Amino acid sequence: TTAPYSYTWSGVADGCYTLKAVAVDDGGYNAEDEIDITVGIGCPQSPFYGTPMNLPGTIEVEDFDLGKSGEAYYDADAGNSGGVYRTDVDVDIEACGEGGYDIGWINPDEWLEYTVNVAAAGTYTFEIRAASMTTGGTFHIEFDGVDVTGSTFIPVTGDWQNWTTVQISNVPLDAGEQVMRFYSESDGYNLNFIEVIEPPVVTIDIESNCQKAVVTLNTQDTELKDINWTNGMTGNVIELETSDYIYVEVIDEYGCYT
C-alpha cells in the first residue's frame, strides 16, 4: 500500500505468463503496463489439440502448435491482423469463405509448425488449399528440418477467397511422430488447409483351379472412380483362363492411374 509497491505470487506452475499492473491515483487517473515472464521450463512447443495430428489426414493451418514465436511459428509482424480465432498469437488469421478460418497477410520467411504422427513410411500426396489475388507465391514443406517437397508455386486465382488446390505427388515420409513445418518463401497468397493423402495400394489375389482363375482387385482407396480391364470386362472380380493376359488400370478421383 506504500511505495515501492510489490506483490508476491506463490505456488505458480511452470509456464508462460503476462502480468499487468494497473495504477489508479486519488483523482481517478490510471496507467497500466505489462510484462511477459517465464516460470520454470516455461511453455514448450506442443500440439494444438494436445496430441499429434494423424497423417494421412487434413491439417487446418490455423491449428499450428502451441508455443512462442520463433518456436512454434514465426510471423514477421506483430499481432493477428485478422483479429479472430487465436488472438494471442502474431499469426494473421481471418474468416474463410469456405468456412472456418484461413491465414492471410503472409510474408517471406514466415513459417508454421505442426506436431504430426505419420501412420506408415511411404510416399504421399500433399494437397494445399490456397488463394492469390495478385502474384501467386511459393512455399515448401519440411519434416524434422528436411525439405520434402521442394519449392512449389501457388498460381494466381483472382481473389483472396477464390480457392484452388495445389497438388504435390510422391512426397516421401518416415513413420512416427515428427514436426512438419510449412515455410513460406514469398508473399502473395492465403492458406486454408493441407491435406495429406495416401496413394491407392492395389493388390491382385489369384485363386486357380488349373482351368480358370478368379482375380480380385483390392485397394485401400475407397474413392476409386473406375477399374478398366483390357479384355473389356468390368467390376473388381472377373474370371479368366489361366493363359489370359490382363492389364489392370486403376483410376482414382484425381485422374491418376496405376
Coordinates of N, CA and C in Angstrom, one line a residue, residues 8-236:
T8 N 3.7 -10.5 -4.2 CA 4.3 -11.9 -4.3 C 3.3 -12.9 -4.7
W9 N 3.6 -13.6 -5.8 CA 2.8 -14.7 -6.3 C 3.4 -16.0 -6.1
S10 N 2.8 -16.8 -5.2 CA 3.4 -18.1 -4.8 C 2.7 -19.3 -5.4
G11 N 3.5 -20.4 -5.5 CA 2.9 -21.7 -6.0 C 2.5 -21.6 -7.4
V12 N 3.3 -20.9 -8.2 CA 3.0 -20.8 -9.7 C 3.5 -22.0 -10.4
A13 N 2.6 -22.6 -11.3 CA 3.1 -23.7 -12.1 C 4.0 -23.2 -13.2
D14 N 4.8 -24.2 -13.7 CA 5.7 -23.8 -14.9 C 4.8 -23.4 -16.0
G15 N 5.3 -22.4 -16.7 CA 4.5 -21.9 -17.9 C 5.0 -20.5 -18.3
C16 N 4.2 -19.9 -19.2 CA 4.5 -18.5 -19.7 C 3.3 -17.7 -19.3
Y17 N 3.6 -16.5 -18.7 CA 2.5 -15.6 -18.2 C 2.7 -14.2 -18.6
T18 N 1.6 -13.5 -18.6 CA 1.7 -12.0 -18.8 C 1.1 -11.4 -17.6
L19 N 1.9 -10.5 -16.9 CA 1.5 -9.8 -15.7 C 1.2 -8.4 -16.1
K20 N 0.0 -7.9 -15.7 CA -0.3 -6.5 -15.9 C -0.5 -5.7 -14.6
A21 N 0.1 -4.6 -14.5 CA -0.1 -3.7 -13.3 C -0.9 -2.5 -13.7
V22 N -1.9 -2.2 -12.9 CA -2.8 -1.0 -13.2 C -2.7 -0.1 -11.9
A23 N -2.3 1.1 -12.1 CA -2.2 2.1 -11.0 C -3.3 3.2 -11.2
V24 N -4.0 3.4 -10.0 CA -5.1 4.4 -10.0 C -4.8 5.4 -8.9
D25 N -4.7 6.7 -9.2 CA -4.4 7.7 -8.2 C -5.7 8.2 -7.6
D26 N -5.6 9.2 -6.6 CA -6.7 9.7 -5.9 C -7.7 10.5 -6.8
G27 N -7.2 11.0 -7.9 CA -8.0 11.7 -8.8 C -8.8 10.8 -9.8
G28 N -8.6 9.5 -9.8 CA -9.2 8.6 -10.7 C -8.5 8.4 -12.0
Y29 N -7.3 9.0 -12.1 CA -6.5 8.8 -13.3 C -5.8 7.4 -13.1
N30 N -5.5 6.7 -14.2 CA -4.9 5.4 -14.1 C -3.9 5.3 -15.3
A31 N -3.0 4.3 -15.0 CA -2.0 3.9 -16.0 C -1.7 2.5 -15.8
E32 N -1.3 1.8 -16.9 CA -1.0 0.4 -16.8 C 0.2 0.0 -17.6
D33 N 0.8 -1.1 -17.3 CA 1.9 -1.7 -18.0 C 1.9 -3.2 -17.8
E34 N 2.5 -4.0 -18.7 CA 2.5 -5.4 -18.6 C 3.9 -5.9 -19.0
I35 N 4.2 -7.2 -18.5 CA 5.4 -7.8 -18.7 C 5.2 -9.3 -18.9
D36 N 5.9 -9.9 -19.8 CA 5.8 -11.4 -20.0 C 6.9 -12.0 -19.2
I37 N 6.5 -13.1 -18.5 CA 7.5 -13.8 -17.6 C 7.4 -15.3 -17.9
T38 N 8.5 -16.0 -17.7 CA 8.6 -17.5 -17.9 C 8.9 -18.1 -16.5
V39 N 8.2 -19.1 -16.1 CA 8.4 -19.8 -14.8 C 8.8 -21.2 -15.1
G40 N 9.9 -21.6 -14.5 CA 10.4 -23.0 -14.7 C 10.8 -23.3 -16.1
I41 N 10.2 -24.4 -16.6 CA 10.6 -24.8 -18.0 C 9.8 -24.0 -19.0
G42 N 8.9 -23.1 -18.6 CA 8.2 -22.2 -19.5 C 7.1 -23.0 -20.2
C43 N 6.8 -22.6 -21.4 CA 5.7 -23.3 -22.2 C 6.3 -23.8 -23.5
P44 N 6.9 -25.0 -23.4 CA 7.5 -25.6 -24.6 C 6.5 -25.9 -25.7
Q45 N 6.9 -26.0 -26.9 CA 6.1 -26.3 -28.1 C 5.3 -27.6 -27.9
S46 N 4.0 -27.6 -28.2 CA 3.2 -28.8 -28.1 C 2.1 -28.7 -29.1
P47 N 1.5 -29.9 -29.4 CA 0.4 -30.0 -30.4 C -0.8 -29.1 -30.0
F48 N -1.5 -28.5 -30.9 CA -2.6 -27.6 -30.6 C -3.7 -28.3 -29.9
Y49 N -4.0 -29.6 -30.3 CA -5.1 -30.3 -29.6 C -4.6 -31.3 -28.5
G50 N -3.3 -31.1 -28.1 CA -2.8 -31.9 -27.1 C -2.1 -33.2 -27.5
T51 N -2.4 -33.7 -28.7 CA -1.8 -34.9 -29.2 C -1.5 -34.6 -30.7
P52 N -0.5 -35.3 -31.3 CA -0.1 -35.1 -32.6 C -1.2 -35.3 -33.6
M53 N -1.2 -34.5 -34.7 CA -2.2 -34.7 -35.8 C -1.8 -36.0 -36.6
N54 N -2.8 -36.8 -36.9 CA -2.5 -38.0 -37.6 C -2.5 -37.8 -39.1
L55 N -1.4 -38.4 -39.7 CA -1.3 -38.3 -41.2 C -1.2 -39.8 -41.7
P56 N -2.0 -40.1 -42.8 CA -2.7 -39.1 -43.7 C -3.9 -38.5 -42.9
G57 N -4.2 -37.3 -43.4 CA -5.3 -36.5 -42.8 C -5.3 -35.1 -43.3
T58 N -6.2 -34.3 -42.7 CA -6.3 -32.9 -43.1 C -5.8 -32.0 -41.9
I59 N -4.9 -31.0 -42.2 CA -4.5 -30.1 -41.2 C -5.0 -28.7 -41.5
E60 N -5.9 -28.2 -40.6 CA -6.3 -26.8 -40.7 C -5.1 -25.9 -40.3
V61 N -4.7 -25.1 -41.2 CA -3.4 -24.4 -41.0 C -3.4 -23.5 -39.8
E62 N -4.6 -23.0 -39.4 CA -4.7 -22.2 -38.2 C -4.4 -22.9 -36.9
D63 N -4.4 -24.3 -37.0 CA -4.2 -25.1 -35.8 C -2.7 -25.5 -35.6
F64 N -1.8 -24.6 -35.9 CA -0.4 -24.8 -35.7 C -0.1 -25.0 -34.2
D65 N 1.0 -25.5 -33.9 CA 1.4 -25.9 -32.5 C 1.3 -24.7 -31.5
L66 N 1.0 -25.0 -30.3 CA 1.1 -24.1 -29.2 C 2.6 -23.8 -28.9
G67 N 2.9 -22.5 -28.6 CA 4.3 -22.2 -28.3 C 4.6 -20.7 -28.7
K68 N 5.7 -20.3 -28.3 CA 6.1 -18.9 -28.6 C 6.5 -18.7 -30.0
S69 N 6.5 -17.4 -30.4 CA 7.1 -17.0 -31.7 C 8.5 -17.4 -31.8
G70 N 9.0 -18.0 -32.9 CA 10.3 -18.5 -33.0 C 10.5 -19.9 -32.6
E71 N 9.5 -20.5 -32.0 CA 9.5 -21.9 -31.6 C 8.4 -22.7 -32.3
A72 N 7.1 -22.3 -32.2 CA 6.0 -23.0 -32.9 C 5.7 -22.3 -34.2
Y73 N 6.0 -21.1 -34.3 CA 5.7 -20.3 -35.6 C 6.7 -19.1 -35.6
Y74 N 6.7 -18.5 -36.8 CA 7.3 -17.2 -36.9 C 6.5 -16.3 -37.9
D75 N 6.2 -15.1 -37.4 CA 5.4 -14.2 -38.2 C 6.2 -12.9 -38.2
A76 N 6.3 -12.2 -39.4 CA 7.2 -11.0 -39.5 C 6.6 -9.8 -38.8
D77 N 5.3 -9.7 -38.6 CA 4.8 -8.5 -38.0 C 4.0 -8.9 -36.7
A78 N 3.9 -7.9 -35.8 CA 3.2 -8.2 -34.5 C 1.7 -8.2 -34.7
G79 N 1.1 -9.0 -33.9 CA -0.4 -9.0 -33.8 C -1.0 -9.9 -34.8
N80 N -2.3 -10.2 -34.6 CA -3.1 -11.0 -35.5 C -3.9 -10.0 -36.4
S81 N -3.5 -9.8 -37.6 CA -4.2 -8.8 -38.5 C -5.6 -9.1 -38.8
G82 N -6.0 -10.4 -38.8 CA -7.4 -10.8 -39.0 C -8.3 -10.7 -37.7
G83 N -7.6 -10.7 -36.6 CA -8.3 -10.5 -35.3 C -9.3 -11.6 -34.9
V84 N -9.1 -12.8 -35.4 CA -10.1 -13.9 -35.0 C -9.3 -15.1 -34.6
Y85 N -10.0 -16.0 -33.9 CA -9.6 -17.4 -33.6 C -8.5 -17.4 -32.5
R86 N -7.3 -17.2 -32.9 CA -6.2 -17.2 -31.9 C -5.6 -15.8 -31.8
T87 N -6.2 -15.0 -31.0 CA -5.9 -13.6 -30.9 C -4.6 -13.3 -30.0
D88 N -4.1 -14.4 -29.4 CA -3.0 -14.3 -28.5 C -1.7 -14.6 -29.3
V89 N -1.7 -14.8 -30.6 CA -0.5 -15.0 -31.4 C -0.4 -14.0 -32.4
D90 N 0.8 -13.9 -33.1 CA 1.1 -12.9 -34.1 C 0.7 -13.4 -35.5
V91 N 0.3 -14.6 -35.6 CA -0.1 -15.1 -36.9 C -1.5 -14.5 -37.4
D92 N -1.6 -14.2 -38.7 CA -2.7 -13.4 -39.1 C -3.8 -14.3 -39.7
I93 N -4.9 -14.5 -38.9 CA -6.0 -15.4 -39.1 C -7.3 -14.7 -39.4
E94 N -8.0 -15.1 -40.4 CA -9.3 -14.4 -40.8 C -10.3 -15.5 -41.0
A95 N -11.6 -15.1 -41.1 CA -12.7 -16.0 -41.5 C -12.5 -16.3 -43.0
C96 N -12.8 -17.6 -43.3 CA -12.6 -18.1 -44.6 C -13.9 -18.3 -45.3
G97 N -13.9 -17.9 -46.6 CA -15.1 -18.0 -47.4 C -15.6 -19.5 -47.6
E98 N -14.7 -20.4 -47.4 CA -15.1 -21.8 -47.5 C -15.5 -22.4 -46.2
G99 N -15.6 -21.6 -45.2 CA -15.9 -22.0 -43.8 C -14.7 -22.1 -42.9
G100 N -14.8 -21.9 -41.7 CA -13.7 -21.9 -40.8 C -12.8 -20.7 -40.9
Y101 N -11.5 -20.9 -40.9 CA -10.5 -19.8 -41.0 C -9.4 -20.1 -42.0
D102 N -8.8 -19.1 -42.4 CA -7.6 -19.2 -43.2 C -6.5 -18.2 -42.7
I103 N -5.3 -18.4 -43.2 CA -4.2 -17.5 -42.8 C -3.9 -16.6 -44.0
G104 N -3.8 -15.3 -43.7 CA -3.5 -14.3 -44.8 C -2.4 -13.4 -44.3
W105 N -2.1 -12.4 -45.1 CA -1.1 -11.4 -44.9 C 0.3 -12.1 -44.7
I106 N 0.5 -13.1 -45.5 CA 1.7 -14.0 -45.5 C 2.9 -13.2 -46.0
N107 N 4.0 -13.3 -45.4 CA 5.3 -12.7 -45.8 C 6.4 -13.8 -46.0
P108 N 7.4 -13.4 -46.8 CA 8.5 -14.3 -47.0 C 9.2 -14.7 -45.7
D109 N 9.6 -16.0 -45.6 CA 10.3 -16.5 -44.4 C 9.5 -16.7 -43.2
E110 N 8.2 -16.5 -43.3 CA 7.3 -16.9 -42.2 C 7.1 -18.4 -42.2
W111 N 6.8 -19.0 -41.0 CA 6.6 -20.4 -41.0 C 5.7 -20.8 -39.9
L112 N 5.1 -22.0 -40.0 CA 4.2 -22.6 -39.1 C 4.6 -24.1 -38.8
E113 N 4.5 -24.5 -37.6 CA 4.9 -25.9 -37.3 C 3.7 -26.7 -36.7
Y114 N 3.7 -28.0 -37.0 CA 2.6 -28.9 -36.6 C 3.3 -30.2 -36.2
T115 N 3.0 -30.6 -34.9 CA 3.5 -31.9 -34.5 C 2.5 -33.0 -35.1
V116 N 3.0 -33.9 -35.8 CA 2.2 -34.9 -36.5 C 2.7 -36.3 -36.2
N117 N 1.8 -37.3 -36.5 CA 2.2 -38.7 -36.4 C 1.9 -39.3 -37.8
V118 N 2.9 -39.8 -38.5 CA 2.7 -40.4 -39.8 C 2.5 -41.9 -39.6
A119 N 1.4 -42.4 -40.1 CA 1.0 -43.8 -39.8 C 2.0 -44.8 -40.3
A120 N 2.5 -44.6 -41.5 CA 3.5 -45.6 -42.1 C 4.4 -44.9 -43.0
A121 N 5.6 -45.4 -43.1 CA 6.6 -44.8 -44.1 C 6.1 -45.1 -45.5
G122 N 6.3 -44.1 -46.4 CA 5.9 -44.3 -47.8 C 5.9 -43.0 -48.5
T123 N 5.3 -43.0 -49.7 CA 5.2 -41.8 -50.5 C 3.7 -41.3 -50.4
Y124 N 3.5 -40.0 -50.2 CA 2.2 -39.5 -50.0 C 2.0 -38.3 -51.0
T125 N 0.7 -38.0 -51.2 CA 0.3 -36.8 -52.0 C -0.1 -35.7 -51.1
F126 N 0.4 -34.5 -51.3 CA 0.0 -33.3 -50.5 C -0.9 -32.4 -51.3
E127 N -2.0 -32.0 -50.7 CA -2.9 -31.0 -51.4 C -3.0 -29.8 -50.6
I128 N -2.6 -28.6 -51.1 CA -2.6 -27.4 -50.4 C -3.7 -26.5 -50.9
R129 N -4.6 -26.1 -50.1 CA -5.7 -25.2 -50.5 C -5.3 -23.8 -50.3
A130 N -5.2 -23.0 -51.4 CA -4.6 -21.7 -51.4 C -5.4 -20.7 -52.3
A131 N -5.2 -19.4 -52.1 CA -5.8 -18.4 -53.0 C -4.8 -17.3 -53.1
S132 N -4.8 -16.6 -54.3 CA -3.9 -15.5 -54.6 C -4.6 -14.5 -55.5
M133 N -4.7 -13.3 -55.1 CA -5.4 -12.2 -55.9 C -4.4 -11.6 -56.9
T134 N -3.1 -11.6 -56.6 CA -2.2 -10.8 -57.5 C -1.1 -11.6 -58.1
T135 N -0.1 -12.0 -57.4 CA 1.1 -12.5 -57.9 C 1.3 -14.0 -57.8
G136 N 0.5 -14.7 -57.0 CA 0.9 -16.1 -56.7 C 2.0 -16.1 -55.6
G137 N 2.5 -17.2 -55.3 CA 3.6 -17.3 -54.3 C 4.2 -18.7 -54.3
T138 N 5.2 -18.9 -53.5 CA 6.0 -20.1 -53.4 C 6.1 -20.5 -51.9
F139 N 6.3 -21.8 -51.7 CA 6.5 -22.4 -50.4 C 7.2 -23.7 -50.5
H140 N 7.6 -24.3 -49.4 CA 8.0 -25.7 -49.3 C 7.6 -26.2 -47.9
I141 N 7.6 -27.5 -47.8 CA 7.2 -28.2 -46.5 C 8.4 -29.0 -46.1
E142 N 8.7 -28.9 -44.8 CA 9.8 -29.7 -44.2 C 9.2 -30.7 -43.1
F143 N 9.9 -31.8 -42.9 CA 9.7 -32.7 -41.9 C 11.0 -32.9 -41.1
D144 N 10.9 -32.5 -39.8 CA 12.1 -32.6 -38.9 C 13.3 -31.9 -39.6
G145 N 13.0 -30.7 -40.2 CA 14.1 -29.9 -40.8 C 14.5 -30.3 -42.2
V146 N 13.9 -31.3 -42.8 CA 14.3 -31.7 -44.2 C 13.2 -31.3 -45.1
D147 N 13.6 -30.6 -46.2 CA 12.6 -30.2 -47.2 C 12.2 -31.4 -48.0
V148 N 10.9 -31.8 -48.0 CA 10.4 -33.0 -48.6 C 9.6 -32.7 -49.9
T149 N 9.3 -31.4 -50.2 CA 8.5 -31.0 -51.3 C 9.3 -30.3 -52.4
G150 N 10.3 -29.5 -52.0 CA 10.9 -28.6 -52.9 C 10.0 -27.4 -53.1
S151 N 10.6 -26.3 -53.6 CA 9.8 -25.1 -53.8 C 8.6 -25.3 -54.7
T152 N 7.4 -24.9 -54.3 CA 6.2 -25.2 -55.0 C 5.4 -23.8 -55.2
F153 N 4.9 -23.7 -56.4 CA 4.2 -22.4 -56.8 C 2.7 -22.5 -56.6
I154 N 2.2 -21.4 -56.1 CA 0.7 -21.2 -56.0 C 0.3 -20.2 -57.0
P155 N -0.6 -20.6 -57.9 CA -0.9 -19.7 -59.1 C -1.9 -18.6 -58.6
V156 N -2.0 -17.6 -59.4 CA -3.0 -16.5 -59.2 C -4.4 -17.1 -59.4
T157 N -5.3 -16.8 -58.5 CA -6.7 -17.2 -58.6 C -7.7 -16.1 -58.8
G158 N -7.2 -14.9 -58.7 CA -8.1 -13.7 -59.0 C -8.7 -13.1 -57.8
D159 N -8.7 -13.7 -56.6 CA -9.3 -13.1 -55.4 C -8.6 -13.8 -54.2
W160 N -8.6 -13.1 -53.1 CA -8.0 -13.7 -51.9 C -8.9 -14.8 -51.3
Q161 N -10.2 -14.9 -51.8 CA -11.0 -16.0 -51.3 C -11.5 -16.9 -52.5
N162 N -10.8 -16.9 -53.6 CA -11.1 -17.8 -54.7 C -10.0 -18.9 -54.6
W163 N -10.5 -20.0 -54.1 CA -9.5 -21.1 -53.7 C -9.2 -22.1 -54.8
T164 N -8.0 -22.6 -54.8 CA -7.5 -23.6 -55.7 C -6.7 -24.6 -54.9
T165 N -6.6 -25.8 -55.5 CA -5.8 -26.9 -54.8 C -4.5 -27.1 -55.6
V166 N -3.4 -27.0 -54.9 CA -2.1 -27.3 -55.4 C -1.7 -28.7 -55.0
Q167 N -1.4 -29.6 -55.9 CA -1.0 -30.9 -55.6 C 0.4 -31.2 -55.7
I168 N 1.0 -31.9 -54.8 CA 2.4 -32.4 -54.8 C 2.4 -33.9 -54.6
S169 N 2.9 -34.6 -55.6 CA 2.8 -36.1 -55.6 C 4.2 -36.7 -55.1
N170 N 4.1 -37.9 -54.7 CA 5.3 -38.7 -54.4 C 6.2 -38.0 -53.4
V171 N 5.6 -37.6 -52.3 CA 6.4 -37.0 -51.2 C 6.8 -38.1 -50.2
P172 N 8.1 -38.3 -50.0 CA 8.5 -39.4 -49.1 C 8.4 -39.0 -47.6
L173 N 7.8 -39.8 -46.8 CA 7.7 -39.6 -45.4 C 8.1 -40.8 -44.6
D174 N 8.8 -40.5 -43.4 CA 9.1 -41.6 -42.5 C 7.9 -41.8 -41.6
A175 N 7.8 -42.9 -40.9 CA 6.7 -43.2 -40.0 C 7.0 -42.6 -38.6
G176 N 6.0 -42.3 -37.8 CA 6.1 -41.8 -36.5 C 5.9 -40.4 -36.2
E177 N 6.1 -40.0 -35.0 CA 5.9 -38.6 -34.6 C 7.1 -37.7 -35.1
Q178 N 6.7 -36.6 -35.7 CA 7.7 -35.6 -36.2 C 7.1 -34.2 -36.3
V179 N 7.9 -33.2 -36.6 CA 7.4 -31.9 -36.7 C 7.4 -31.5 -38.2
M180 N 6.2 -31.1 -38.7 CA 6.0 -30.6 -40.0 C 6.1 -29.1 -40.0
R181 N 6.9 -28.5 -40.9 CA 6.9 -27.0 -41.0 C 6.5 -26.6 -42.4
F182 N 5.5 -25.7 -42.4 CA 5.1 -25.0 -43.7 C 5.9 -23.8 -43.7
Y183 N 6.8 -23.6 -44.8 CA 7.7 -22.5 -44.9 C 7.3 -21.7 -46.1
S184 N 7.0 -20.4 -45.9 CA 6.6 -19.5 -46.9 C 7.9 -18.9 -47.5
E185 N 8.0 -19.1 -48.8 CA 9.2 -18.5 -49.5 C 8.9 -17.1 -50.1
S186 N 7.6 -16.7 -50.1 CA 7.2 -15.4 -50.7 C 5.9 -14.9 -50.0
D187 N 5.5 -13.7 -50.4 CA 4.2 -13.3 -50.0 C 3.2 -13.6 -51.2
G188 N 2.0 -13.0 -51.2 CA 1.1 -13.1 -52.3 C 0.0 -14.1 -52.3
Y189 N -0.2 -14.8 -51.2 CA -1.3 -15.8 -51.2 C -1.8 -16.0 -49.8
N190 N -3.0 -16.6 -49.7 CA -3.7 -17.0 -48.5 C -3.6 -18.5 -48.4
L191 N -3.7 -19.1 -47.2 CA -3.6 -20.5 -47.0 C -4.8 -21.0 -46.1
N192 N -5.5 -22.1 -46.6 CA -6.6 -22.6 -45.9 C -6.3 -23.9 -45.2
F193 N -6.0 -25.0 -45.9 CA -5.7 -26.2 -45.2 C -4.7 -27.0 -46.1
I194 N -4.1 -28.1 -45.4 CA -3.2 -29.0 -46.1 C -3.7 -30.4 -45.9
E195 N -3.9 -31.1 -47.0 CA -4.4 -32.5 -46.9 C -3.3 -33.4 -47.3
V196 N -3.0 -34.4 -46.5 CA -2.0 -35.4 -46.9 C -2.8 -36.7 -47.2
I197 N -2.6 -37.3 -48.4 CA -3.3 -38.4 -48.9 C -2.4 -39.6 -49.1
E198 N -2.8 -40.8 -48.7 CA -2.1 -42.0 -49.0 C -2.5 -42.5 -50.4
P199 N -1.5 -42.7 -51.3 CA -1.9 -43.2 -52.6 C -2.6 -44.5 -52.6
P200 N -3.4 -44.8 -53.6 CA -4.0 -46.1 -53.6 C -3.0 -47.3 -53.7
V201 N -3.3 -48.3 -52.9 CA -2.4 -49.5 -52.9 C -3.3 -50.6 -53.5
V202 N -2.8 -51.2 -54.6 CA -3.5 -52.2 -55.3 C -2.9 -53.6 -55.2
T203 N -3.6 -54.6 -54.8 CA -3.1 -56.0 -54.8 C -4.1 -56.8 -55.7
I204 N -3.5 -57.9 -56.2 CA -4.3 -58.8 -57.0 C -4.2 -60.2 -56.4
D205 N -5.3 -60.8 -55.9 CA -5.4 -62.1 -55.4 C -5.8 -63.1 -56.4
I206 N -5.1 -64.2 -56.6 CA -5.4 -65.1 -57.7 C -5.7 -66.5 -57.0
E207 N -6.8 -67.1 -57.3 CA -7.2 -68.4 -56.9 C -7.4 -69.2 -58.2
S208 N -6.6 -70.3 -58.3 CA -6.7 -71.1 -59.6 C -7.1 -72.5 -59.3
N209 N -8.0 -73.0 -60.3 CA -8.3 -74.4 -60.3 C -7.7 -75.2 -61.4
C210 N -6.6 -74.6 -62.0 CA -5.9 -75.1 -63.1 C -6.6 -74.8 -64.4
Q211 N -7.8 -74.5 -64.4 CA -8.6 -74.2 -65.6 C -8.9 -72.7 -65.7
K212 N -9.3 -72.2 -64.6 CA -9.7 -70.8 -64.6 C -9.1 -70.1 -63.3
A213 N -9.0 -68.8 -63.4 CA -8.5 -68.1 -62.2 C -9.5 -67.0 -61.9
V214 N -9.7 -66.7 -60.6 CA -10.5 -65.6 -60.1 C -9.6 -64.5 -59.7
V215 N -9.6 -63.4 -60.3 CA -8.8 -62.2 -60.0 C -9.6 -61.2 -59.3
T216 N -9.2 -60.9 -58.0 CA -9.9 -59.9 -57.2 C -9.0 -58.7 -57.0
L217 N -9.5 -57.5 -57.3 CA -8.7 -56.3 -57.2 C -9.1 -55.7 -55.8
N218 N -8.1 -55.5 -55.0 CA -8.4 -54.9 -53.7 C -7.6 -53.6 -53.6
T219 N -8.1 -52.6 -52.9 CA -7.5 -51.3 -52.8 C -7.8 -50.7 -51.5
Q220 N -6.9 -49.9 -50.9 CA -7.1 -49.2 -49.7 C -7.9 -47.9 -50.0
D221 N -8.0 -47.5 -51.2 CA -8.6 -46.2 -51.6 C -10.1 -46.5 -51.8
T222 N -11.0 -45.8 -51.1 CA -12.4 -46.0 -51.2 C -13.0 -45.1 -52.2
E223 N -12.2 -44.2 -52.9 CA -12.7 -43.2 -53.8 C -12.3 -43.5 -55.2
L224 N -12.0 -44.7 -55.6 CA -11.7 -45.0 -56.9 C -12.9 -44.8 -57.9
K225 N -12.6 -44.2 -59.0 CA -13.7 -43.9 -59.9 C -14.0 -45.1 -60.8
D226 N -12.9 -45.8 -61.3 CA -13.2 -46.8 -62.3 C -12.1 -47.8 -62.3
I227 N -12.4 -49.0 -62.8 CA -11.5 -50.1 -63.0 C -11.6 -50.6 -64.4
N228 N -10.6 -50.5 -65.2 CA -10.6 -50.9 -66.6 C -9.8 -52.1 -66.9
W229 N -10.4 -53.1 -67.6 CA -9.7 -54.3 -68.0 C -9.5 -54.3 -69.5
T230 N -8.3 -54.7 -70.0 CA -8.1 -54.6 -71.4 C -8.9 -55.6 -72.2
N231 N -9.5 -56.6 -71.5 CA -10.3 -57.6 -72.2 C -11.8 -57.2 -72.2
G232 N -12.1 -55.9 -71.8 CA -13.4 -55.4 -71.8 C -14.3 -55.8 -70.6
M233 N -13.8 -56.6 -69.7 CA -14.6 -56.9 -68.5 C -14.7 -55.7 -67.6
T234 N -15.7 -55.7 -66.7 CA -15.9 -54.6 -65.8 C -16.0 -55.1 -64.4
G235 N -16.0 -54.2 -63.4 CA -16.1 -54.7 -62.0 C -14.7 -55.0 -61.4
N236 N -14.8 -55.4 -60.1 CA -13.5 -55.7 -59.5 C -13.2 -57.2 -59.3

